[in-house]
Amino acid sequence: MAVLDQGPPHYKKMLPPIVQENYGQWKYHEIPSPGVLKHVAESGATLYSVRVGTPRLVSIDFIRDVCVIADEYCDGFLRWTTRNNIEFLVSDEAKLNPLLEKLEAEGLSVGGTGRSISNIVHTQGWVHCHTPATDASGVVKAVMDDLYEYFNTMKLPAKLKMGLACCLNMCGAAHCSDIAIVGVHRTPPRINHDVIRKGTEIPSLVASCPTGAIRPDPKNKSVIVNEDKCMYCGNCYTMSPGMEIYDPKNDGIAILIGGKTSNARSAPSFSRMVIPFLPNTAPRWPETTEAIRKIIELWIANARKGERVGEWVERIGWEKFFSLAELPFSDMLIDDYIFSRETFRTSASFKY
Ligand code: SF4
Ligand code: SF4
């Protein structure tokens, strides 16, 4: 039968034999050491995943090297996670320690499990997308270098999931992270009427604006932006290069905290903004790394064991968090402006 180009092959074909044989029959998992997960099936079969952090943008040579390691220790089975970690899948326990020694010898970092920070899930940044207000991999590299001690140990109060989205479109799912780094534009698009006239579908451009800030300007065969309605999202720039959104002085980073997707211990929650703007100080983003470290150290010092960042803040109250973090509060920072006039909280259940 001819194999047609009809999408990727079914994932089950790619699973290691031990996973296929025990599919849906896994009993429990534990973490014998940072970065190593031990999965045990009902049948008694045991599989280890060894997690290694990567910077996400990697060379072909690096991928080849990693595959050679997987061939030698894992029968060729490994997976890339959504957080840009590599997981080596070891079904022969005798190969676990030799694999760990090999990874150490190759300078690859094992970690990111349990009460640690996993790698930061992130977006395209300056390398690949057209609307970023900050870089992705560059910021993540700087932040993870600073937080490395929390990647290969498990000394945090709970797991720490961070995300970075380089614009408000948030294709990095940063809105439900313990700590989210979000690129923000702060000025409306500058209209290049010549570019719009020469090659833009004006109805699509008008329709691209989520706040209805763009209207046609038939006299000039262009558009007009109502700047009061603009939220600087950059969506219109995806429709036309004539809507220039970049602004080196005003583009930067906002920090949001307290989100999670898990429903363990407490319901899932969205992250909330606590720092509206930090400058784009490439290549090492010192203001951002310092602000994030400060929040993490406060969480370590004050949270109970097992408490995620948002659970800790909810327990002590957002009022207390802003005071402890010495962060200025404004009513633009949270999502319920009625309560925010008098309090930092977004619900009527106050906890003073
Ligand atoms: Fe592009 Fe925005 Fe996604 Fe970044 S978050 S990759 S700028 S769409
Ligand atoms: Fe509309 Fe966003 Fe463009 Fe502003 S930046 S005009 S809100 S699409």
PDB file of C-alpha atoms and ligand atoms in Angstrom, residues 123-125 129-133 165-172, ligand 1:
ATOM      1  CA  THR A 123       7.712  30.568  22.284  1.00  0.00           C
ATOM      2  CA  GLN A 124       9.603  31.651  19.157  1.00  0.00           C
ATOM      3  CA  GLY A 125      11.081  35.016  20.091  1.00  0.00           C
ATOM      4  CA  CYS A 129       8.136  35.057  14.975  1.00  0.00           C
ATOM      5  CA  HIS A 130       7.033  38.461  13.710  1.00  0.00           C
ATOM      6  CA  THR A 131       5.224  40.041  16.692  1.00  0.00           C
ATOM      7  CA  PRO A 132       7.479  39.461  19.711  1.00  0.00           C
ATOM      8  CA  ALA A 133       7.926  42.206  22.280  1.00  0.00           C
ATOM      9  CA  ALA A 165       5.314  34.077  25.763  1.00  0.00           C
ATOM     10  CA  CYS A 166       6.980  36.801  23.758  1.00  0.00           C
ATOM     11  CA  CYS A 167       3.712  38.640  23.010  1.00  0.00           C
ATOM     12  CA  LEU A 168       0.158  38.755  24.356  1.00  0.00           C
ATOM     13  CA  ASN A 169      -0.930  36.024  21.931  1.00  0.00           C
ATOM     14  CA  MET A 170       0.728  33.758  24.509  1.00  0.00           C
ATOM     15  CA  CYS A 171       1.306  30.748  22.323  1.00  0.00           C
ATOM     16  CA  GLY A 172       3.589  29.600  25.190  1.00  0.00           C
TER      17      GLY A 172
HETATM   18 FE1  SF4 B   1       4.868  34.942  18.117  1.00  0.00          FE
HETATM   19 FE2  SF4 B   1       3.475  35.993  20.113  1.00  0.00          FE
HETATM   20 FE3  SF4 B   1       3.787  33.359  19.933  1.00  0.00          FE
HETATM   21 FE4  SF4 B   1       5.832  34.947  20.575  1.00  0.00          FE
HETATM   22  S1  SF4 B   1       3.953  34.589  21.799  1.00  0.00           S
HETATM   23  S2  SF4 B   1       5.902  33.253  19.121  1.00  0.00           S
HETATM   24  S3  SF4 B   1       5.446  36.741  19.308  1.00  0.00           S
HETATM   25  S4  SF4 B   1       2.662  34.681  18.500  1.00  0.00           S
END
